[in-house]
Amino acid sequence: MTRKSPSKAERYFSTGISMITSSGTNGPNVMAAEWVMQISYSPVLIAVFIHRGSQTIKNIEKTKEFGVNVASQGQTIEVSVAGGYSGSEIDKLKIKNVFSILKPHKIKTPMIANCTINAECKLVRKEKLGDHVMLVGKVVHMEHDETKRPLIYHRGRYFGLDSTIEPGRENAQVSKDTFEFFKNIAHGKFVLKCVGVVTELDDKILVMKWTNSTFETIPFVMSPPGKNQREYLKRYLAGMKMHIKIEKEPTMKRLVLKNGTEIQRINFVLFKGKCTKLTEKYSWKTKHDEIIVNLV
Ligand SMILES: Cc1cc2nc3c(=O)[nH]c(=O)nc-3n(C[C@H](O)[C@H](O)[C@H](O)COP(=O)(O)O)c2cc1C
C-alpha cells in the first residue's frame, strides 16, 4: 500500500478547540484557538499558541492573564465567530445571541459558559516560536462540566466524540473464577500488565501451578514499573527453579476479559521459552484452557 503524502501534511492534525478570553483597551475579547494543550499536572500549566496579529496577544501581554474555555459540541457558532473576526474590528462578546458569559473567580477576564472546561490562567511564560507566540498560563481556577462533550476540529470541519474505539484488544469470555482471579490481582487497575513465558511441548503448554481455586496458566509475573521485563522474568523463573531459556522478542496479547457485564483489560507481554530441563513440579496442560486459548 502506498501512503499519500499531501504537500500540506501539517493540515491533517486533529485537535480540540478552545475559546481564549482576554481583556484590553477595547474591553473583553474572545478568539478561537486549536493550538492549546495542558503541559503540566502540578502546577497545571496550559500552553496556547497565538499569532502576532491578534488582538488577544496584545491583551494578554497587557494584563498577563487569560481564560481557556474548551468548546463543547453545541458551540460551533461561538467558535466560528471567535475565530472569524478580530476584536480590533468588532466587539465579538457583544454580538447578540452568540456568547453566554460566566463571571470569573480568580481573574478579571470574563469566561464563556457552556464549555467542557473553563480554566482561568495567569501568564507565566511567553516565547516566540516560528510564526506564533507560545503563552504559558498557570491555572488559578478550573471547572469542568461533565454533561458537555468536547468539539473536535479536523481539516476545517467540526466533529463530535461519538464512539470509543478499543485499541486492538481481543475479547475473551471467561468463567467467573478466572475473571475473579485476574480482577483481584489487578487491584482496580484499568489495565493489568503481565509478563510471561509460553513454553510448549507437543500440543501442550507448561503450567506452573494448578489447583481448583488458584492457577497461573502460562508462568507470568507483574514486573515493577521501570524494570526490564525480560530480566525480571528470568530472575523470577530462576527463583522458581524453572529451567527455561527465554527468546529475545516478545509478542503482545491485549485481552478484554469478560464475565457478564464486568470487564478487565489485561496486557500480556509473552516471551517464547524452551524448557532446558523437565521438572516434575510443573504440569503440562492442553491448549484448550480458556486463558491459554486466547494467549497462543
Ligand atoms: C477553529 C479555529 C481555530 C483557530 N486556532 C488558532 C490558533 O490556535 N492560534 C491562532 O493564533 N489563531 C487561531 N485561529 C484564528 C484566530 O481565532 C483568529 O485570527 C481571530 O480572529 C483572532 O481574534 P482576535 O484578533 O480578536 O484575537 C483559529 C481560528 C479558528 C476558526
mmCIF file of N, CA and C in Angstrom, residues 82-199:
data_model
loop_
_atom_site.group_PDB
_atom_site.id
_atom_site.type_symbol
_atom_site.label_atom_id
_atom_site.label_comp_id
_atom_site.label_asym_id
_atom_site.label_seq_id
_atom_site.Cartn_x
_atom_site.Cartn_y
_atom_site.Cartn_z
ATOM 1 N N ALA A 82 -15.710 33.633 17.069
ATOM 2 C CA ALA A 82 -14.460 33.968 17.779
ATOM 3 C C ALA A 82 -13.252 33.867 16.855
ATOM 4 N N GLY A 83 -13.314 32.917 15.890
ATOM 5 C CA GLY A 83 -12.171 32.708 15.003
ATOM 6 C C GLY A 83 -12.284 33.463 13.686
ATOM 7 N N GLY A 84 -13.477 33.971 13.385
ATOM 8 C CA GLY A 84 -13.692 34.606 12.077
ATOM 9 C C GLY A 84 -13.524 36.116 12.085
ATOM 10 N N TYR A 85 -13.523 36.720 13.259
ATOM 11 C CA TYR A 85 -13.399 38.186 13.375
ATOM 12 C C TYR A 85 -12.354 38.509 14.418
ATOM 13 N N SER A 86 -11.813 39.748 14.303
ATOM 14 C CA SER A 86 -10.850 40.177 15.317
ATOM 15 C C SER A 86 -11.503 41.188 16.255
ATOM 16 N N GLY A 87 -11.043 41.145 17.497
ATOM 17 C CA GLY A 87 -11.510 42.124 18.474
ATOM 18 C C GLY A 87 -11.126 43.540 18.078
ATOM 19 N N SER A 88 -10.184 43.677 17.149
ATOM 20 C CA SER A 88 -9.828 45.023 16.681
ATOM 21 C C SER A 88 -10.879 45.528 15.678
ATOM 22 N N GLU A 89 -11.729 44.605 15.172
ATOM 23 C CA GLU A 89 -12.762 45.001 14.192
ATOM 24 C C GLU A 89 -14.139 45.167 14.845
ATOM 25 N N ILE A 90 -14.411 44.308 15.810
ATOM 26 C CA ILE A 90 -15.770 44.276 16.381
ATOM 27 C C ILE A 90 -15.705 43.708 17.797
ATOM 28 N N ASP A 91 -16.629 44.155 18.635
ATOM 29 C CA ASP A 91 -16.705 43.598 19.991
ATOM 30 C C ASP A 91 -17.503 42.287 19.902
ATOM 31 N N LYS A 92 -16.779 41.172 19.743
ATOM 32 C CA LYS A 92 -17.424 39.887 19.486
ATOM 33 C C LYS A 92 -18.359 39.464 20.619
ATOM 34 N N LEU A 93 -17.944 39.770 21.857
ATOM 35 C CA LEU A 93 -18.743 39.316 23.000
ATOM 36 C C LEU A 93 -20.076 40.052 23.101
ATOM 37 N N LYS A 94 -20.176 41.190 22.396
ATOM 38 C CA LYS A 94 -21.434 41.975 22.467
ATOM 39 C C LYS A 94 -22.405 41.584 21.353
ATOM 40 N N ILE A 95 -21.989 40.748 20.413
ATOM 41 C CA ILE A 95 -22.914 40.350 19.339
ATOM 42 C C ILE A 95 -24.058 39.569 19.988
ATOM 43 N N LYS A 96 -25.298 39.962 19.654
ATOM 44 C CA LYS A 96 -26.451 39.348 20.337
ATOM 45 C C LYS A 96 -26.582 37.859 20.019
ATOM 46 N N ASN A 97 -27.017 37.106 20.969
ATOM 47 C CA ASN A 97 -27.334 35.675 20.820
ATOM 48 C C ASN A 97 -26.148 34.791 20.432
ATOM 49 N N VAL A 98 -24.948 35.185 20.716
ATOM 50 C CA VAL A 98 -23.832 34.287 20.393
ATOM 51 C C VAL A 98 -23.212 33.735 21.682
ATOM 52 N N PHE A 99 -22.603 34.599 22.475
ATOM 53 C CA PHE A 99 -21.877 34.103 23.666
ATOM 54 C C PHE A 99 -22.685 34.282 24.945
ATOM 55 N N SER A 100 -22.598 33.303 25.847
ATOM 56 C CA SER A 100 -23.098 33.495 27.215
ATOM 57 C C SER A 100 -21.862 33.622 28.099
ATOM 58 N N ILE A 101 -21.890 34.648 28.904
ATOM 59 C CA ILE A 101 -20.701 34.979 29.708
ATOM 60 C C ILE A 101 -20.802 34.385 31.117
ATOM 61 N N LEU A 102 -19.656 33.955 31.633
ATOM 62 C CA LEU A 102 -19.559 33.470 33.021
ATOM 63 C C LEU A 102 -18.667 34.425 33.794
ATOM 64 N N LYS A 103 -19.022 34.672 35.042
ATOM 65 C CA LYS A 103 -18.148 35.526 35.856
ATOM 66 C C LYS A 103 -16.901 34.744 36.260
ATOM 67 N N PRO A 104 -15.712 35.343 36.128
ATOM 68 C CA PRO A 104 -14.503 34.612 36.549
ATOM 69 C C PRO A 104 -14.397 34.556 38.073
ATOM 70 N N HIS A 105 -13.592 33.611 38.591
ATOM 71 C CA HIS A 105 -13.378 33.510 40.047
ATOM 72 C C HIS A 105 -12.111 34.217 40.482
ATOM 73 N N LYS A 106 -11.001 33.995 39.752
ATOM 74 C CA LYS A 106 -9.698 34.466 40.237
ATOM 75 C C LYS A 106 -9.020 35.463 39.301
ATOM 76 N N ILE A 107 -9.596 35.713 38.110
ATOM 77 C CA ILE A 107 -9.006 36.702 37.211
ATOM 78 C C ILE A 107 -10.091 37.723 36.856
ATOM 79 N N LYS A 108 -9.700 38.751 36.107
ATOM 80 C CA LYS A 108 -10.720 39.780 35.793
ATOM 81 C C LYS A 108 -11.374 39.533 34.430
ATOM 82 N N THR A 109 -10.746 38.673 33.637
ATOM 83 C CA THR A 109 -11.248 38.398 32.290
ATOM 84 C C THR A 109 -12.489 37.508 32.342
ATOM 85 N N PRO A 110 -13.560 37.864 31.629
ATOM 86 C CA PRO A 110 -14.749 37.003 31.672
ATOM 87 C C PRO A 110 -14.518 35.656 30.999
ATOM 88 N N MET A 111 -15.318 34.685 31.370
ATOM 89 C CA MET A 111 -15.209 33.337 30.809
ATOM 90 C C MET A 111 -16.466 33.056 29.972
ATOM 91 N N ILE A 112 -16.409 31.953 29.185
ATOM 92 C CA ILE A 112 -17.541 31.602 28.320
ATOM 93 C C ILE A 112 -18.316 30.434 28.942
ATOM 94 N N ALA A 113 -19.636 30.564 28.971
ATOM 95 C CA ALA A 113 -20.480 29.490 29.546
ATOM 96 C C ALA A 113 -20.667 28.345 28.549
ATOM 97 N N ASN A 114 -21.126 27.205 29.055
ATOM 98 C CA ASN A 114 -21.458 26.008 28.245
ATOM 99 C C ASN A 114 -20.254 25.301 27.623
ATOM 100 N N CYS A 115 -19.063 25.526 28.186
ATOM 101 C CA CYS A 115 -17.862 24.844 27.678
ATOM 102 C C CYS A 115 -17.642 23.549 28.463
ATOM 103 N N THR A 116 -16.749 22.687 27.976
ATOM 104 C CA THR A 116 -16.442 21.466 28.745
ATOM 105 C C THR A 116 -15.505 21.816 29.903
ATOM 106 N N ILE A 117 -14.557 22.717 29.645
ATOM 107 C CA ILE A 117 -13.604 23.125 30.688
ATOM 108 C C ILE A 117 -13.472 24.644 30.658
ATOM 109 N N ASN A 118 -13.422 25.261 31.829
ATOM 110 C CA ASN A 118 -13.079 26.681 31.948
ATOM 111 C C ASN A 118 -11.862 26.772 32.849
ATOM 112 N N ALA A 119 -10.771 27.299 32.314
ATOM 113 C CA ALA A 119 -9.543 27.421 33.117
ATOM 114 C C ALA A 119 -9.101 28.885 33.123
ATOM 115 N N GLU A 120 -9.010 29.432 34.335
ATOM 116 C CA GLU A 120 -8.538 30.814 34.468
ATOM 117 C C GLU A 120 -7.028 30.768 34.660
ATOM 118 N N CYS A 121 -6.298 31.510 33.841
ATOM 119 C CA CYS A 121 -4.838 31.390 33.819
ATOM 120 C C CYS A 121 -4.131 32.716 34.056
ATOM 121 N N LYS A 122 -2.969 32.618 34.724
ATOM 122 C CA LYS A 122 -2.046 33.749 34.872
ATOM 123 C C LYS A 122 -0.847 33.457 33.993
ATOM 124 N N LEU A 123 -0.434 34.434 33.213
ATOM 125 C CA LEU A 123 0.682 34.233 32.280
ATOM 126 C C LEU A 123 1.991 34.012 33.046
ATOM 127 N N VAL A 124 2.695 32.901 32.747
ATOM 128 C CA VAL A 124 3.980 32.656 33.425
ATOM 129 C C VAL A 124 5.136 32.632 32.432
ATOM 130 N N ARG A 125 4.839 32.492 31.138
ATOM 131 C CA ARG A 125 5.934 32.449 30.173
ATOM 132 C C ARG A 125 5.441 32.846 28.792
ATOM 133 N N LYS A 126 6.317 33.548 28.068
ATOM 134 C CA LYS A 126 5.966 33.956 26.696
ATOM 135 C C LYS A 126 7.188 33.711 25.831
ATOM 136 N N GLU A 127 6.992 33.014 24.720
ATOM 137 C CA GLU A 127 8.143 32.745 23.867
ATOM 138 C C GLU A 127 7.734 32.683 22.399
ATOM 139 N N LYS A 128 8.487 33.416 21.563
ATOM 140 C CA LYS A 128 8.183 33.391 20.135
ATOM 141 C C LYS A 128 8.718 32.079 19.553
ATOM 142 N N LEU A 129 7.856 31.341 18.901
ATOM 143 C CA LEU A 129 8.271 30.076 18.274
ATOM 144 C C LEU A 129 7.748 30.093 16.844
ATOM 145 N N GLY A 130 8.625 30.171 15.864
ATOM 146 C CA GLY A 130 8.171 30.225 14.471
ATOM 147 C C GLY A 130 7.293 31.438 14.254
ATOM 148 N N ASP A 131 6.138 31.225 13.621
ATOM 149 C CA ASP A 131 5.278 32.381 13.336
ATOM 150 C C ASP A 131 4.177 32.579 14.378
ATOM 151 N N HIS A 132 4.243 31.848 15.496
ATOM 152 C CA HIS A 132 3.287 32.050 16.592
ATOM 153 C C HIS A 132 4.049 32.328 17.894
ATOM 154 N N VAL A 133 3.308 32.753 18.888
ATOM 155 C CA VAL A 133 3.923 33.009 20.195
ATOM 156 C C VAL A 133 3.311 32.015 21.182
ATOM 157 N N MET A 134 4.190 31.327 21.926
ATOM 158 C CA MET A 134 3.680 30.408 22.948
ATOM 159 C C MET A 134 3.448 31.196 24.237
ATOM 160 N N LEU A 135 2.233 31.110 24.743
ATOM 161 C CA LEU A 135 1.916 31.750 26.019
ATOM 162 C C LEU A 135 1.562 30.637 26.994
ATOM 163 N N VAL A 136 2.291 30.562 28.085
ATOM 164 C CA VAL A 136 2.003 29.506 29.064
ATOM 165 C C VAL A 136 1.284 30.133 30.251
ATOM 166 N N GLY A 137 0.145 29.556 30.582
ATOM 167 C CA GLY A 137 -0.636 30.067 31.703
ATOM 168 C C GLY A 137 -0.666 29.075 32.840
ATOM 169 N N LYS A 138 -0.506 29.605 34.064
ATOM 170 C CA LYS A 138 -0.670 28.751 35.244
ATOM 171 C C LYS A 138 -2.139 28.843 35.645
ATOM 172 N N VAL A 139 -2.773 27.688 35.797
ATOM 173 C CA VAL A 139 -4.209 27.691 36.082
ATOM 174 C C VAL A 139 -4.435 28.086 37.547
ATOM 175 N N VAL A 140 -5.257 29.114 37.756
ATOM 176 C CA VAL A 140 -5.544 29.546 39.136
ATOM 177 C C VAL A 140 -6.956 29.146 39.561
ATOM 178 N N HIS A 141 -7.769 28.768 38.584
ATOM 179 C CA HIS A 141 -9.107 28.236 38.889
ATOM 180 C C HIS A 141 -9.570 27.438 37.681
ATOM 181 N N MET A 142 -10.188 26.284 37.945
ATOM 182 C CA MET A 142 -10.578 25.425 36.825
ATOM 183 C C MET A 142 -11.890 24.721 37.129
ATOM 184 N N GLU A 143 -12.749 24.638 36.124
ATOM 185 C CA GLU A 143 -14.017 23.922 36.290
ATOM 186 C C GLU A 143 -14.277 23.027 35.090
ATOM 187 N N HIS A 144 -15.049 21.966 35.321
ATOM 188 C CA HIS A 144 -15.320 21.011 34.252
ATOM 189 C C HIS A 144 -16.801 20.656 34.288
ATOM 190 N N ASP A 145 -17.463 20.680 33.129
ATOM 191 C CA ASP A 145 -18.874 20.306 33.062
ATOM 192 C C ASP A 145 -18.990 18.914 32.453
ATOM 193 N N GLU A 146 -19.329 17.959 33.329
ATOM 194 C CA GLU A 146 -19.394 16.555 32.891
ATOM 195 C C GLU A 146 -20.462 16.289 31.848
ATOM 196 N N THR A 147 -21.455 17.179 31.775
ATOM 197 C CA THR A 147 -22.558 16.929 30.840
ATOM 198 C C THR A 147 -22.200 17.352 29.414
ATOM 199 N N LYS A 148 -21.084 18.033 29.254
ATOM 200 C CA LYS A 148 -20.714 18.533 27.918
ATOM 201 C C LYS A 148 -19.678 17.639 27.257
ATOM 202 N N ARG A 149 -19.773 17.535 25.928
ATOM 203 C CA ARG A 149 -18.812 16.728 25.155
ATOM 204 C C ARG A 149 -17.936 17.662 24.329
ATOM 205 N N PRO A 150 -16.638 17.389 24.211
ATOM 206 C CA PRO A 150 -15.756 18.331 23.505
ATOM 207 C C PRO A 150 -15.986 18.361 21.995
ATOM 208 N N LEU A 151 -15.693 19.506 21.420
ATOM 209 C CA LEU A 151 -15.784 19.695 19.973
ATOM 210 C C LEU A 151 -14.409 19.374 19.377
ATOM 211 N N ILE A 152 -14.408 18.603 18.303
ATOM 212 C CA ILE A 152 -13.144 18.204 17.668
ATOM 213 C C ILE A 152 -13.021 18.921 16.327
ATOM 214 N N TYR A 153 -11.802 19.286 15.968
ATOM 215 C CA TYR A 153 -11.555 20.054 14.739
ATOM 216 C C TYR A 153 -10.568 19.306 13.858
ATOM 217 N N HIS A 154 -10.945 19.119 12.596
ATOM 218 C CA HIS A 154 -10.056 18.398 11.681
ATOM 219 C C HIS A 154 -10.292 18.917 10.268
ATOM 220 N N ARG A 155 -9.229 19.410 9.652
ATOM 221 C CA ARG A 155 -9.273 19.916 8.284
ATOM 222 C C ARG A 155 -10.410 20.914 8.058
ATOM 223 N N GLY A 156 -10.528 21.877 9.001
ATOM 224 C CA GLY A 156 -11.506 22.952 8.827
ATOM 225 C C GLY A 156 -12.943 22.556 9.130
ATOM 226 N N ARG A 157 -13.142 21.298 9.632
ATOM 227 C CA ARG A 157 -14.519 20.881 9.942
ATOM 228 C C ARG A 157 -14.638 20.463 11.397
ATOM 229 N N TYR A 158 -15.859 20.577 11.917
ATOM 230 C CA TYR A 158 -16.120 20.217 13.306
ATOM 231 C C TYR A 158 -16.618 18.775 13.396
ATOM 232 N N PHE A 159 -16.215 18.099 14.463
ATOM 233 C CA PHE A 159 -16.634 16.709 14.696
ATOM 234 C C PHE A 159 -17.017 16.529 16.166
ATOM 235 N N GLY A 160 -17.714 15.423 16.447
ATOM 236 C CA GLY A 160 -18.027 15.090 17.836
ATOM 237 C C GLY A 160 -17.305 13.818 18.225
ATOM 238 N N LEU A 161 -17.243 13.568 19.517
ATOM 239 C CA LEU A 161 -16.637 12.312 20.012
ATOM 240 C C LEU A 161 -17.770 11.326 20.220
ATOM 241 N N ASP A 162 -18.175 10.594 19.191
ATOM 242 C CA ASP A 162 -19.383 9.808 19.363
ATOM 243 C C ASP A 162 -19.179 8.321 19.587
ATOM 244 N N SER A 163 -17.952 7.863 19.438
ATOM 245 C CA SER A 163 -17.754 6.441 19.727
ATOM 246 C C SER A 163 -16.377 6.246 20.331
ATOM 247 N N THR A 164 -16.246 5.189 21.126
ATOM 248 C CA THR A 164 -14.926 4.866 21.638
ATOM 249 C C THR A 164 -14.394 3.695 20.828
ATOM 250 N N ILE A 165 -13.105 3.627 20.702
ATOM 251 C CA ILE A 165 -12.501 2.556 19.917
ATOM 252 C C ILE A 165 -11.590 1.762 20.827
ATOM 253 N N GLU A 166 -11.870 0.477 20.979
ATOM 254 C CA GLU A 166 -10.984 -0.379 21.775
ATOM 255 C C GLU A 166 -9.690 -0.565 20.991
ATOM 256 N N PRO A 167 -8.559 -0.207 21.569
ATOM 257 C CA PRO A 167 -7.333 -0.247 20.790
ATOM 258 C C PRO A 167 -6.793 -1.664 20.594
ATOM 259 N N GLY A 168 -7.364 -2.368 19.635
ATOM 260 C CA GLY A 168 -6.841 -3.670 19.225
ATOM 261 C C GLY A 168 -6.827 -4.734 20.299
ATOM 262 N N ARG A 169 -7.838 -4.786 21.101
ATOM 263 C CA ARG A 169 -7.892 -5.858 22.106
ATOM 264 C C ARG A 169 -8.859 -6.942 21.674
ATOM 265 N N GLU A 170 -8.538 -8.179 22.021
ATOM 266 C CA GLU A 170 -9.459 -9.267 21.726
ATOM 267 C C GLU A 170 -10.326 -9.509 22.952
ATOM 268 N N ASN A 171 -11.574 -9.816 22.708
ATOM 269 C CA ASN A 171 -12.472 -10.135 23.816
ATOM 270 C C ASN A 171 -12.313 -11.597 24.209
ATOM 271 N N ALA A 172 -12.311 -11.855 25.491
ATOM 272 C CA ALA A 172 -12.221 -13.242 25.957
ATOM 273 C C ALA A 172 -13.276 -13.463 27.036
ATOM 274 N N GLN A 173 -14.289 -14.243 26.679
ATOM 275 C CA GLN A 173 -15.323 -14.608 27.662
ATOM 276 C C GLN A 173 -14.735 -15.676 28.575
ATOM 277 N N VAL A 174 -14.719 -15.410 29.866
ATOM 278 C CA VAL A 174 -14.132 -16.403 30.778
ATOM 279 C C VAL A 174 -15.098 -16.708 31.915
ATOM 280 N N SER A 175 -14.802 -17.771 32.616
ATOM 281 C CA SER A 175 -15.665 -18.165 33.736
ATOM 282 C C SER A 175 -15.489 -17.172 34.883
ATOM 283 N N LYS A 176 -16.413 -17.235 35.824
ATOM 284 C CA LYS A 176 -16.379 -16.314 36.959
ATOM 285 C C LYS A 176 -15.065 -16.466 37.738
ATOM 286 N N ASP A 177 -14.635 -17.733 37.942
ATOM 287 C CA ASP A 177 -13.406 -17.985 38.702
ATOM 288 C C ASP A 177 -12.196 -17.327 38.053
ATOM 289 N N THR A 178 -12.065 -17.547 36.755
ATOM 290 C CA THR A 178 -10.922 -16.967 36.039
ATOM 291 C C THR A 178 -10.992 -15.447 36.101
ATOM 292 N N PHE A 179 -12.184 -14.912 35.892
ATOM 293 C CA PHE A 179 -12.356 -13.464 35.897
ATOM 294 C C PHE A 179 -11.955 -12.885 37.259
ATOM 295 N N GLU A 180 -12.475 -13.504 38.306
ATOM 296 C CA GLU A 180 -12.186 -13.012 39.661
ATOM 297 C C GLU A 180 -10.692 -13.082 39.965
ATOM 298 N N PHE A 181 -10.035 -14.143 39.506
ATOM 299 C CA PHE A 181 -8.604 -14.304 39.751
ATOM 300 C C PHE A 181 -7.834 -13.087 39.197
ATOM 301 N N PHE A 182 -8.109 -12.742 37.932
ATOM 302 C CA PHE A 182 -7.373 -11.623 37.328
ATOM 303 C C PHE A 182 -7.829 -10.275 37.887
ATOM 304 N N LYS A 183 -9.114 -10.183 38.172
ATOM 305 C CA LYS A 183 -9.623 -8.921 38.714
ATOM 306 C C LYS A 183 -8.967 -8.641 40.081
ATOM 307 N N ASN A 184 -8.832 -9.687 40.879
ATOM 308 C CA ASN A 184 -8.242 -9.500 42.210
ATOM 309 C C ASN A 184 -6.792 -9.065 42.132
ATOM 310 N N ILE A 185 -6.020 -9.668 41.218
ATOM 311 C CA ILE A 185 -4.613 -9.253 41.168
ATOM 312 C C ILE A 185 -4.459 -7.903 40.476
ATOM 313 N N ALA A 186 -5.508 -7.458 39.749
ATOM 314 C CA ALA A 186 -5.424 -6.140 39.101
ATOM 315 C C ALA A 186 -5.593 -5.009 40.122
ATOM 316 N N HIS A 187 -6.176 -5.305 41.273
ATOM 317 C CA HIS A 187 -6.378 -4.310 42.336
ATOM 318 C C HIS A 187 -7.017 -3.033 41.814
ATOM 319 N N GLY A 188 -8.005 -3.151 40.961
ATOM 320 C CA GLY A 188 -8.723 -1.971 40.466
ATOM 321 C C GLY A 188 -8.017 -1.239 39.339
ATOM 322 N N LYS A 189 -6.855 -1.757 38.892
ATOM 323 C CA LYS A 189 -6.134 -1.090 37.793
ATOM 324 C C LYS A 189 -6.908 -1.260 36.493
ATOM 325 N N PHE A 190 -6.921 -0.189 35.691
ATOM 326 C CA PHE A 190 -7.629 -0.193 34.416
ATOM 327 C C PHE A 190 -7.060 -1.277 33.492
ATOM 328 N N VAL A 191 -5.736 -1.335 33.430
ATOM 329 C CA VAL A 191 -5.075 -2.374 32.626
ATOM 330 C C VAL A 191 -4.104 -3.128 33.531
ATOM 331 N N LEU A 192 -4.258 -4.441 33.599
ATOM 332 C CA LEU A 192 -3.317 -5.264 34.359
ATOM 333 C C LEU A 192 -2.183 -5.660 33.412
ATOM 334 N N LYS A 193 -0.936 -5.347 33.800
ATOM 335 C CA LYS A 193 0.191 -5.658 32.912
ATOM 336 C C LYS A 193 0.947 -6.865 33.433
ATOM 337 N N CYS A 194 1.120 -7.874 32.568
ATOM 338 C CA CYS A 194 1.833 -9.086 32.969
ATOM 339 C C CYS A 194 2.919 -9.389 31.961
ATOM 340 N N VAL A 195 3.953 -10.077 32.419
ATOM 341 C CA VAL A 195 4.965 -10.569 31.501
ATOM 342 C C VAL A 195 5.072 -12.070 31.760
ATOM 343 N N GLY A 196 5.171 -12.859 30.696
ATOM 344 C CA GLY A 196 5.148 -14.301 30.908
ATOM 345 C C GLY A 196 5.887 -15.079 29.837
ATOM 346 N N VAL A 197 5.912 -16.394 30.053
ATOM 347 C CA VAL A 197 6.629 -17.280 29.128
ATOM 348 C C VAL A 197 5.663 -18.309 28.564
ATOM 349 N N VAL A 198 5.715 -18.535 27.264
ATOM 350 C CA VAL A 198 4.934 -19.600 26.652
ATOM 351 C C VAL A 198 5.899 -20.725 26.340
ATOM 352 N N THR A 199 5.736 -21.837 26.998
ATOM 353 C CA THR A 199 6.654 -22.960 26.813
ATOM 354 C C THR A 199 5.856 -24.150 26.321
#
